[in-house]
Amino acid sequence: MAPAATAAPVVDLSTEELDWIQMRKDFSGVHAETTKEKMARKINENPLVPIGCAATLTALGFGLWNFRQGRSQMSQYMMRARILAQGFTVIALIIGVGMTYGSKEPAAKK
C-alpha cells in the first residue's frame, strides 16, 4: 500500500505577525548602533563624565586601600576626594545633558 500524501498544514497568520514581517523588511537597511558605538559616541559628546567616574573610582580604591593599611588620616582625605569627584561627575552630567538638549532643534509644530 502506498503512503498517503499529506497536505501542508494550514497556518493562520494574524495581522500582528504580518505587520512584524513587513516592519523587518522596511528597516532592513537601517544600521542599529552597537553598545560599543553608543559608548564611544557618548564619551565624545561629554568626555568629562568618564573622567569624573575614573577619578571617583580612583579616590575610592585608594581610600579603601589606605583604610586597610591603617592610615586613617589619608583614608579620610581620599573619602573627601571621592565626594568631590562624585560632585564633579554629577555637575558634568547635568551640563552635558543641558548642552545636548540645548543643541537639538525644537520639533516643528503642525
Short mmCIF file of N, CA, C and O in Angstrom, two decimals:
data_model
loop_
_atom_site.label_atom_id
_atom_site.label_comp_id
_atom_site.label_asym_id
_atom_site.label_seq_id
_atom_site.Cartn_x
_atom_site.Cartn_y
_atom_site.Cartn_z
N MET A 1 0.83 -1.17 0.00
CA MET A 1 0.00 0.00 0.00
C MET A 1 0.88 1.24 0.00
O MET A 1 1.85 1.33 0.74
N ALA A 2 0.58 2.21 -0.84
CA ALA A 2 1.36 3.43 -0.98
C ALA A 2 1.04 4.37 0.16
O ALA A 2 -0.09 4.46 0.60
N PRO A 3 2.07 5.09 0.63
CA PRO A 3 1.81 6.05 1.71
C PRO A 3 0.89 7.16 1.21
O PRO A 3 0.98 7.62 0.08
N ALA A 4 0.05 7.61 2.10
CA ALA A 4 -0.90 8.66 1.75
C ALA A 4 -0.18 10.01 1.71
O ALA A 4 0.70 10.29 2.52
N ALA A 5 -0.52 10.80 0.73
CA ALA A 5 0.07 12.13 0.61
C ALA A 5 -0.51 13.02 1.71
O ALA A 5 -1.71 13.06 1.92
N THR A 6 0.38 13.73 2.40
CA THR A 6 -0.09 14.61 3.46
C THR A 6 -0.15 16.03 2.93
O THR A 6 0.74 16.48 2.21
N ALA A 7 -1.19 16.69 3.30
CA ALA A 7 -1.36 18.08 2.88
C ALA A 7 -0.54 18.97 3.81
O ALA A 7 -0.35 18.66 4.97
N ALA A 8 -0.05 20.07 3.27
CA ALA A 8 0.71 21.03 4.06
C ALA A 8 -0.22 21.63 5.10
O ALA A 8 -1.38 21.92 4.82
N PRO A 9 0.28 21.79 6.33
CA PRO A 9 -0.59 22.35 7.37
C PRO A 9 -0.95 23.79 7.03
O PRO A 9 -0.14 24.55 6.51
N VAL A 10 -2.16 24.14 7.36
CA VAL A 10 -2.65 25.49 7.12
C VAL A 10 -2.25 26.34 8.31
O VAL A 10 -2.57 26.01 9.45
N VAL A 11 -1.52 27.42 8.04
CA VAL A 11 -1.06 28.30 9.10
C VAL A 11 -1.86 29.59 9.01
O VAL A 11 -1.93 30.22 7.95
N ASP A 12 -2.44 29.96 10.13
CA ASP A 12 -3.23 31.19 10.18
C ASP A 12 -2.36 32.30 10.78
O ASP A 12 -2.09 32.29 11.97
N LEU A 13 -1.89 33.19 9.93
CA LEU A 13 -1.05 34.29 10.40
C LEU A 13 -1.94 35.47 10.77
O LEU A 13 -2.79 35.90 9.98
N SER A 14 -1.73 35.96 11.95
CA SER A 14 -2.52 37.11 12.39
C SER A 14 -1.97 38.39 11.75
O SER A 14 -0.88 38.42 11.19
N THR A 15 -2.72 39.43 11.86
CA THR A 15 -2.31 40.72 11.30
C THR A 15 -1.05 41.24 11.97
O THR A 15 -0.19 41.83 11.32
N GLU A 16 -0.90 41.01 13.28
CA GLU A 16 0.28 41.48 14.01
C GLU A 16 1.55 40.81 13.48
O GLU A 16 2.58 41.46 13.33
N GLU A 17 1.48 39.52 13.20
CA GLU A 17 2.65 38.82 12.68
C GLU A 17 3.02 39.34 11.29
O GLU A 17 4.19 39.49 10.97
N LEU A 18 2.02 39.61 10.49
CA LEU A 18 2.29 40.14 9.16
C LEU A 18 2.88 41.55 9.23
O LEU A 18 3.75 41.89 8.45
N ASP A 19 2.39 42.34 10.18
CA ASP A 19 2.95 43.69 10.36
C ASP A 19 4.40 43.61 10.78
O ASP A 19 5.23 44.41 10.34
N TRP A 20 4.75 42.66 11.64
CA TRP A 20 6.12 42.50 12.09
C TRP A 20 7.04 42.12 10.93
O TRP A 20 8.14 42.64 10.79
N ILE A 21 6.55 41.24 10.07
CA ILE A 21 7.34 40.83 8.91
C ILE A 21 7.56 42.02 7.98
O ILE A 21 8.67 42.25 7.50
N GLN A 22 6.54 42.82 7.77
CA GLN A 22 6.67 44.00 6.91
C GLN A 22 7.62 45.02 7.53
O GLN A 22 8.42 45.63 6.82
N MET A 23 7.55 45.20 8.84
CA MET A 23 8.42 46.16 9.51
C MET A 23 9.88 45.73 9.37
O MET A 23 10.76 46.55 9.15
N ARG A 24 10.15 44.44 9.49
CA ARG A 24 11.52 43.95 9.32
C ARG A 24 12.03 44.22 7.92
O ARG A 24 13.20 44.55 7.72
N LYS A 25 11.16 44.09 6.93
CA LYS A 25 11.56 44.38 5.56
C LYS A 25 11.83 45.87 5.38
O LYS A 25 12.77 46.27 4.70
N ASP A 26 11.00 46.72 6.01
CA ASP A 26 11.16 48.17 5.87
C ASP A 26 12.46 48.66 6.50
O ASP A 26 13.10 49.58 6.00
N PHE A 27 12.86 48.07 7.62
CA PHE A 27 14.04 48.53 8.35
C PHE A 27 15.27 47.67 8.10
O PHE A 27 16.24 47.73 8.85
N SER A 28 15.27 46.89 7.05
CA SER A 28 16.40 46.00 6.80
C SER A 28 17.69 46.77 6.47
O SER A 28 18.78 46.29 6.73
N GLY A 29 17.59 47.96 5.91
CA GLY A 29 18.77 48.73 5.56
C GLY A 29 19.25 49.66 6.65
O GLY A 29 20.29 50.31 6.52
N VAL A 30 18.54 49.76 7.76
CA VAL A 30 18.88 50.68 8.84
C VAL A 30 19.93 50.03 9.74
O VAL A 30 19.80 48.87 10.14
N HIS A 31 21.00 50.78 10.05
CA HIS A 31 22.08 50.27 10.89
C HIS A 31 21.71 50.49 12.36
O HIS A 31 21.46 51.63 12.78
N ALA A 32 21.69 49.43 13.14
CA ALA A 32 21.44 49.54 14.57
C ALA A 32 22.77 49.80 15.27
O ALA A 32 23.77 49.13 15.00
N GLU A 33 22.79 50.77 16.16
CA GLU A 33 24.00 51.15 16.88
C GLU A 33 24.35 50.08 17.92
O GLU A 33 23.51 49.71 18.73
N THR A 34 25.59 49.62 17.90
CA THR A 34 26.02 48.62 18.88
C THR A 34 26.35 49.30 20.20
O THR A 34 26.44 50.53 20.28
N THR A 35 26.55 48.50 21.23
CA THR A 35 26.86 49.04 22.55
C THR A 35 28.19 49.79 22.54
O THR A 35 28.31 50.87 23.12
N LYS A 36 29.19 49.26 21.86
CA LYS A 36 30.50 49.93 21.79
C LYS A 36 30.39 51.25 21.04
O LYS A 36 31.00 52.25 21.44
N GLU A 37 29.63 51.27 19.96
CA GLU A 37 29.45 52.51 19.19
C GLU A 37 28.72 53.56 20.02
O GLU A 37 29.08 54.74 19.99
N LYS A 38 27.73 53.12 20.78
CA LYS A 38 26.98 54.07 21.61
C LYS A 38 27.87 54.63 22.71
O LYS A 38 27.84 55.83 22.99
N MET A 39 28.68 53.77 23.33
CA MET A 39 29.57 54.25 24.38
C MET A 39 30.59 55.25 23.83
O MET A 39 30.84 56.29 24.44
N ALA A 40 31.16 54.94 22.67
CA ALA A 40 32.13 55.86 22.06
C ALA A 40 31.46 57.19 21.72
O ALA A 40 32.05 58.26 21.93
N ARG A 41 30.23 57.15 21.22
CA ARG A 41 29.51 58.38 20.88
C ARG A 41 29.24 59.20 22.14
O ARG A 41 29.45 60.42 22.16
N LYS A 42 28.81 58.55 23.22
CA LYS A 42 28.52 59.26 24.46
C LYS A 42 29.78 59.86 25.08
O LYS A 42 29.74 60.97 25.62
N ILE A 43 30.90 59.14 24.99
CA ILE A 43 32.16 59.67 25.54
C ILE A 43 32.60 60.88 24.73
O ILE A 43 33.08 61.87 25.29
N ASN A 44 32.42 60.85 23.42
CA ASN A 44 32.79 62.00 22.59
C ASN A 44 31.87 63.18 22.84
O ASN A 44 32.30 64.33 22.76
N GLU A 45 30.60 62.92 23.13
CA GLU A 45 29.66 64.01 23.40
C GLU A 45 29.97 64.71 24.72
O GLU A 45 29.83 65.93 24.83
N ASN A 46 30.33 63.94 25.75
CA ASN A 46 30.58 64.52 27.06
C ASN A 46 31.75 63.79 27.73
O ASN A 46 31.55 62.89 28.54
N PRO A 47 32.98 64.19 27.41
CA PRO A 47 34.15 63.45 27.92
C PRO A 47 34.42 63.67 29.41
O PRO A 47 35.19 62.92 30.00
N LEU A 48 33.81 64.66 30.04
CA LEU A 48 34.08 64.92 31.45
C LEU A 48 33.45 63.89 32.37
O LEU A 48 33.95 63.65 33.47
N VAL A 49 32.36 63.27 31.96
CA VAL A 49 31.70 62.27 32.81
C VAL A 49 32.59 61.05 33.02
O VAL A 49 32.78 60.63 34.17
N PRO A 50 33.16 60.45 31.97
CA PRO A 50 34.06 59.31 32.24
C PRO A 50 35.29 59.70 33.06
O PRO A 50 35.78 58.91 33.87
N ILE A 51 35.78 60.92 32.88
CA ILE A 51 36.92 61.39 33.68
C ILE A 51 36.52 61.47 35.14
O ILE A 51 37.26 61.04 36.03
N GLY A 52 35.34 62.01 35.42
CA GLY A 52 34.83 62.08 36.79
C GLY A 52 34.61 60.71 37.39
O GLY A 52 34.90 60.48 38.57
N CYS A 53 34.10 59.79 36.59
CA CYS A 53 33.90 58.41 37.08
C CYS A 53 35.23 57.76 37.42
O CYS A 53 35.35 57.08 38.46
N ALA A 54 36.22 57.97 36.59
CA ALA A 54 37.55 57.40 36.86
C ALA A 54 38.16 58.01 38.11
O ALA A 54 38.77 57.31 38.93
N ALA A 55 37.98 59.33 38.29
CA ALA A 55 38.51 59.99 39.48
C ALA A 55 37.81 59.48 40.74
O ALA A 55 38.46 59.26 41.77
N THR A 56 36.50 59.27 40.65
CA THR A 56 35.75 58.75 41.79
C THR A 56 36.23 57.35 42.15
O THR A 56 36.47 57.04 43.32
N LEU A 57 36.38 56.51 41.16
CA LEU A 57 36.82 55.14 41.39
C LEU A 57 38.24 55.11 41.95
O LEU A 57 38.54 54.32 42.86
N THR A 58 39.10 55.97 41.45
CA THR A 58 40.49 56.02 41.94
C THR A 58 40.53 56.46 43.40
O THR A 58 41.22 55.84 44.22
N ALA A 59 39.78 57.52 43.74
CA ALA A 59 39.77 58.00 45.12
C ALA A 59 39.18 56.95 46.06
O ALA A 59 39.68 56.75 47.17
N LEU A 60 38.13 56.27 45.61
CA LEU A 60 37.51 55.23 46.44
C LEU A 60 38.49 54.08 46.67
O LEU A 60 38.68 53.63 47.81
N GLY A 61 39.11 53.61 45.61
CA GLY A 61 40.05 52.50 45.74
C GLY A 61 41.24 52.84 46.61
O GLY A 61 41.63 52.06 47.49
N PHE A 62 41.81 54.03 46.38
CA PHE A 62 42.98 54.43 47.16
C PHE A 62 42.58 54.66 48.62
O PHE A 62 43.34 54.32 49.54
N GLY A 63 41.39 55.21 48.85
CA GLY A 63 40.92 55.42 50.22
C GLY A 63 40.69 54.11 50.95
O GLY A 63 41.05 53.96 52.13
N LEU A 64 40.08 53.13 50.28
CA LEU A 64 39.87 51.83 50.91
C LEU A 64 41.19 51.12 51.17
O LEU A 64 41.37 50.46 52.21
N TRP A 65 42.14 51.25 50.24
CA TRP A 65 43.45 50.64 50.43
C TRP A 65 44.15 51.25 51.65
O TRP A 65 44.74 50.54 52.46
N ASN A 66 44.10 52.59 51.78
CA ASN A 66 44.70 53.25 52.94
C ASN A 66 44.01 52.85 54.23
O ASN A 66 44.65 52.70 55.27
N PHE A 67 42.69 52.69 54.19
CA PHE A 67 41.96 52.27 55.37
C PHE A 67 42.42 50.88 55.82
O PHE A 67 42.60 50.62 57.01
N ARG A 68 42.60 50.00 54.84
CA ARG A 68 43.04 48.64 55.15
C ARG A 68 44.48 48.64 55.69
O ARG A 68 44.83 47.80 56.51
N GLN A 69 45.30 49.57 55.23
CA GLN A 69 46.69 49.66 55.69
C GLN A 69 46.79 50.33 57.07
O GLN A 69 47.86 50.37 57.66
N GLY A 70 45.68 50.87 57.55
CA GLY A 70 45.68 51.51 58.88
C GLY A 70 46.01 52.98 58.85
O GLY A 70 46.25 53.58 59.90
N ARG A 71 46.03 53.58 57.68
CA ARG A 71 46.31 55.02 57.56
C ARG A 71 44.99 55.78 57.50
O ARG A 71 44.49 56.15 56.44
N SER A 72 44.42 56.00 58.67
CA SER A 72 43.07 56.57 58.73
C SER A 72 43.02 58.02 58.23
O SER A 72 42.02 58.43 57.63
N GLN A 73 44.07 58.79 58.46
CA GLN A 73 44.06 60.20 58.02
C GLN A 73 44.01 60.29 56.50
O GLN A 73 43.20 61.02 55.94
N MET A 74 44.86 59.51 55.82
CA MET A 74 44.86 59.52 54.35
C MET A 74 43.56 58.94 53.82
O MET A 74 43.04 59.39 52.79
N SER A 75 43.03 57.93 54.49
CA SER A 75 41.76 57.35 54.09
C SER A 75 40.65 58.39 54.14
O SER A 75 39.81 58.46 53.23
N GLN A 76 40.65 59.21 55.17
CA GLN A 76 39.64 60.28 55.28
C GLN A 76 39.81 61.31 54.15
O GLN A 76 38.82 61.76 53.57
N TYR A 77 41.04 61.66 53.83
CA TYR A 77 41.28 62.59 52.71
C TYR A 77 40.76 62.01 51.39
O TYR A 77 40.15 62.72 50.58
N MET A 78 41.00 60.73 51.19
CA MET A 78 40.55 60.10 49.94
C MET A 78 39.02 60.00 49.87
O MET A 78 38.44 60.13 48.80
N MET A 79 38.38 59.77 51.00
CA MET A 79 36.92 59.73 51.00
C MET A 79 36.34 61.13 50.71
O MET A 79 35.32 61.27 50.03
N ARG A 80 37.00 62.15 51.19
CA ARG A 80 36.57 63.52 50.86
C ARG A 80 36.82 63.82 49.38
O ARG A 80 36.01 64.46 48.72
N ALA A 81 37.95 63.32 48.86
CA ALA A 81 38.23 63.50 47.44
C ALA A 81 37.21 62.75 46.59
O ALA A 81 36.80 63.21 45.53
N ARG A 82 36.76 61.60 47.07
CA ARG A 82 35.73 60.84 46.36
C ARG A 82 34.43 61.63 46.27
O ARG A 82 33.79 61.68 45.22
N ILE A 83 34.06 62.29 47.36
CA ILE A 83 32.85 63.11 47.37
C ILE A 83 32.99 64.26 46.37
O ILE A 83 32.05 64.55 45.61
N LEU A 84 34.14 64.89 46.33
CA LEU A 84 34.37 65.97 45.36
C LEU A 84 34.30 65.44 43.93
O LEU A 84 33.72 66.08 43.04
N ALA A 85 34.91 64.28 43.70
CA ALA A 85 34.89 63.70 42.36
C ALA A 85 33.47 63.31 41.94
O ALA A 85 33.08 63.50 40.78
N GLN A 86 32.68 62.81 42.88
CA GLN A 86 31.27 62.49 42.58
C GLN A 86 30.50 63.75 42.24
O GLN A 86 29.69 63.77 41.32
N GLY A 87 30.75 64.82 43.00
CA GLY A 87 30.09 66.09 42.70
C GLY A 87 30.47 66.61 41.33
O GLY A 87 29.62 67.09 40.57
N PHE A 88 31.75 66.50 40.99
CA PHE A 88 32.21 66.90 39.66
C PHE A 88 31.51 66.10 38.57
O PHE A 88 31.08 66.64 37.56
N THR A 89 31.37 64.79 38.81
CA THR A 89 30.73 63.92 37.82
C THR A 89 29.26 64.30 37.62
O THR A 89 28.78 64.38 36.49
N VAL A 90 28.56 64.55 38.70
CA VAL A 90 27.14 64.92 38.61
C VAL A 90 26.99 66.26 37.89
O VAL A 90 26.12 66.41 37.01
N ILE A 91 27.83 67.22 38.21
CA ILE A 91 27.76 68.53 37.55
C ILE A 91 28.09 68.39 36.06
O ILE A 91 27.42 68.98 35.20
N ALA A 92 29.10 67.59 35.73
CA ALA A 92 29.44 67.36 34.32
C ALA A 92 28.30 66.69 33.59
O ALA A 92 28.00 67.02 32.43
N LEU A 93 27.62 65.76 34.25
CA LEU A 93 26.47 65.08 33.64
C LEU A 93 25.34 66.07 33.39
O LEU A 93 24.74 66.07 32.30
N ILE A 94 25.05 66.92 34.34
CA ILE A 94 23.97 67.91 34.18
C ILE A 94 24.32 68.89 33.06
O ILE A 94 23.47 69.21 32.21
N ILE A 95 25.55 69.36 33.03
CA ILE A 95 25.97 70.29 31.97
C ILE A 95 25.90 69.60 30.61
O ILE A 95 25.44 70.17 29.62
N GLY A 96 26.35 68.35 30.53
CA GLY A 96 26.31 67.60 29.27
C GLY A 96 24.89 67.41 28.76
O GLY A 96 24.63 67.55 27.57
N VAL A 97 23.97 67.08 29.66
CA VAL A 97 22.57 66.91 29.26
C VAL A 97 22.00 68.24 28.79
O VAL A 97 21.30 68.31 27.78
N GLY A 98 22.33 69.31 29.51
CA GLY A 98 21.85 70.63 29.11
C GLY A 98 22.38 71.04 27.75
O GLY A 98 21.65 71.60 26.92
N MET A 99 23.65 70.75 27.48
CA MET A 99 24.23 71.10 26.18
C MET A 99 23.63 70.24 25.07
O MET A 99 23.41 70.73 23.96
N THR A 100 23.36 68.97 25.37
CA THR A 100 22.77 68.08 24.36
C THR A 100 21.38 68.54 23.98
O THR A 100 21.05 68.64 22.80
N TYR A 101 20.56 68.85 24.97
CA TYR A 101 19.20 69.28 24.67
C TYR A 101 19.16 70.71 24.15
O TYR A 101 18.26 71.08 23.43
N GLY A 102 20.15 71.51 24.51
CA GLY A 102 20.21 72.88 24.00
C GLY A 102 20.61 72.94 22.54
O GLY A 102 20.23 73.86 21.81
N SER A 103 21.38 71.95 22.09
CA SER A 103 21.85 71.96 20.70
C SER A 103 20.84 71.35 19.74
O SER A 103 20.94 71.55 18.54
N LYS A 104 19.87 70.60 20.26
CA LYS A 104 18.86 70.00 19.39
C LYS A 104 17.84 71.06 19.00
O LYS A 104 17.45 71.89 19.82
N GLU A 105 17.41 70.99 17.76
CA GLU A 105 16.41 71.94 17.29
C GLU A 105 15.04 71.47 17.75
O GLU A 105 14.74 70.28 17.70
N PRO A 106 14.20 72.41 18.16
CA PRO A 106 12.86 72.00 18.58
C PRO A 106 12.05 71.47 17.39
O PRO A 106 12.23 71.92 16.26
N ALA A 107 11.18 70.53 17.68
CA ALA A 107 10.34 69.95 16.62
C ALA A 107 9.34 70.99 16.14
O ALA A 107 8.80 71.78 16.91
N ALA A 108 9.12 71.00 14.84
CA ALA A 108 8.18 71.96 14.26
C ALA A 108 6.76 71.56 14.62
O ALA A 108 6.38 70.40 14.54
N LYS A 109 5.99 72.55 15.06
CA LYS A 109 4.60 72.28 15.41
C LYS A 109 3.74 72.37 14.16
O LYS A 109 3.95 73.21 13.31
N LYS A 110 2.79 71.49 14.11
CA LYS A 110 1.90 71.48 12.95
C LYS A 110 0.64 72.24 13.24
O LYS A 110 0.13 72.33 14.27
#
